[in-house]
XYZ file of C-alpha atoms in Angstrom:
79
model
C 36.382 16.422 31.230
C 35.822 20.073 32.161
C 38.882 21.109 30.178
C 37.512 19.323 27.113
C 34.132 21.015 27.591
C 35.775 24.437 27.781
C 37.996 23.883 24.752
C 35.148 22.621 22.568
C 32.837 25.412 23.755
C 35.474 27.972 22.818
C 36.006 26.398 19.387
C 32.263 26.293 18.628
C 31.789 29.835 19.924
C 34.603 31.123 17.723
C 33.076 29.428 14.695
C 29.706 31.042 15.390
C 31.295 34.420 16.080
C 33.256 34.296 12.816
C 30.056 33.563 10.904
C 28.204 36.370 12.680
C 31.021 38.825 11.970
C 30.987 37.819 8.302
C 27.212 38.333 8.074
C 27.438 41.756 9.727
C 30.289 42.756 7.402
C 28.430 41.667 4.271
C 25.208 43.395 5.327
C 27.094 46.592 6.110
C 28.973 46.396 2.799
C 25.705 46.007 0.898
C 24.188 48.934 2.771
C 27.273 51.119 2.209
C 27.774 50.263 -1.486
C 24.501 49.021 -3.011
C 25.582 50.055 -6.510
C 28.181 47.276 -6.534
C 25.503 44.644 -6.064
C 23.030 45.935 -8.675
C 24.986 44.474 -11.575
C 25.191 40.962 -10.117
C 22.767 38.352 -11.371
C 22.579 36.630 -7.957
C 21.035 38.311 -4.920
C 23.503 39.975 -2.560
C 22.617 37.655 0.313
C 23.525 34.478 -1.589
C 27.050 34.537 -0.163
C 25.545 34.712 3.338
C 23.443 31.633 2.603
C 26.494 29.767 1.319
C 28.480 30.761 4.404
C 25.598 29.591 6.597
C 25.666 26.148 4.987
C 29.424 25.875 5.379
C 29.246 27.062 8.990
C 26.488 24.571 9.767
C 28.599 21.754 8.339
C 31.655 22.849 10.315
C 29.615 23.124 13.519
C 28.147 19.651 12.914
C 31.645 18.191 12.544
C 32.751 20.016 15.701
C 29.787 18.618 17.614
C 30.490 15.077 16.395
C 34.130 15.396 17.455
C 32.997 16.781 20.818
C 30.611 13.881 21.471
C 33.181 11.281 20.385
C 35.816 12.789 22.659
C 33.326 12.884 25.546
C 32.429 9.255 24.942
C 36.094 8.209 24.906
C 36.834 10.240 28.042
C 33.847 8.748 29.870
C 34.949 5.220 28.968
C 38.461 5.930 30.242
C 37.103 7.255 33.535
C 35.058 4.085 34.077
C 38.124 1.840 33.744
């Protein structure tokens, strides 16, 4: 059970870290080259919002998988 907890914690942490790195990169890119974003019709942070929605969905799936695996492991331990 502890091994499962560690593996799922690592997977969820990596997902969050990838999102955070992407947000930092996009914010830095906008700050470094604002002229590239002036011509766009959408705001520069729209891609961050889209990535946030995708990351939230991925994290939700990871959490569901985690709880299902915990439930199955707990049932096996009881037998």
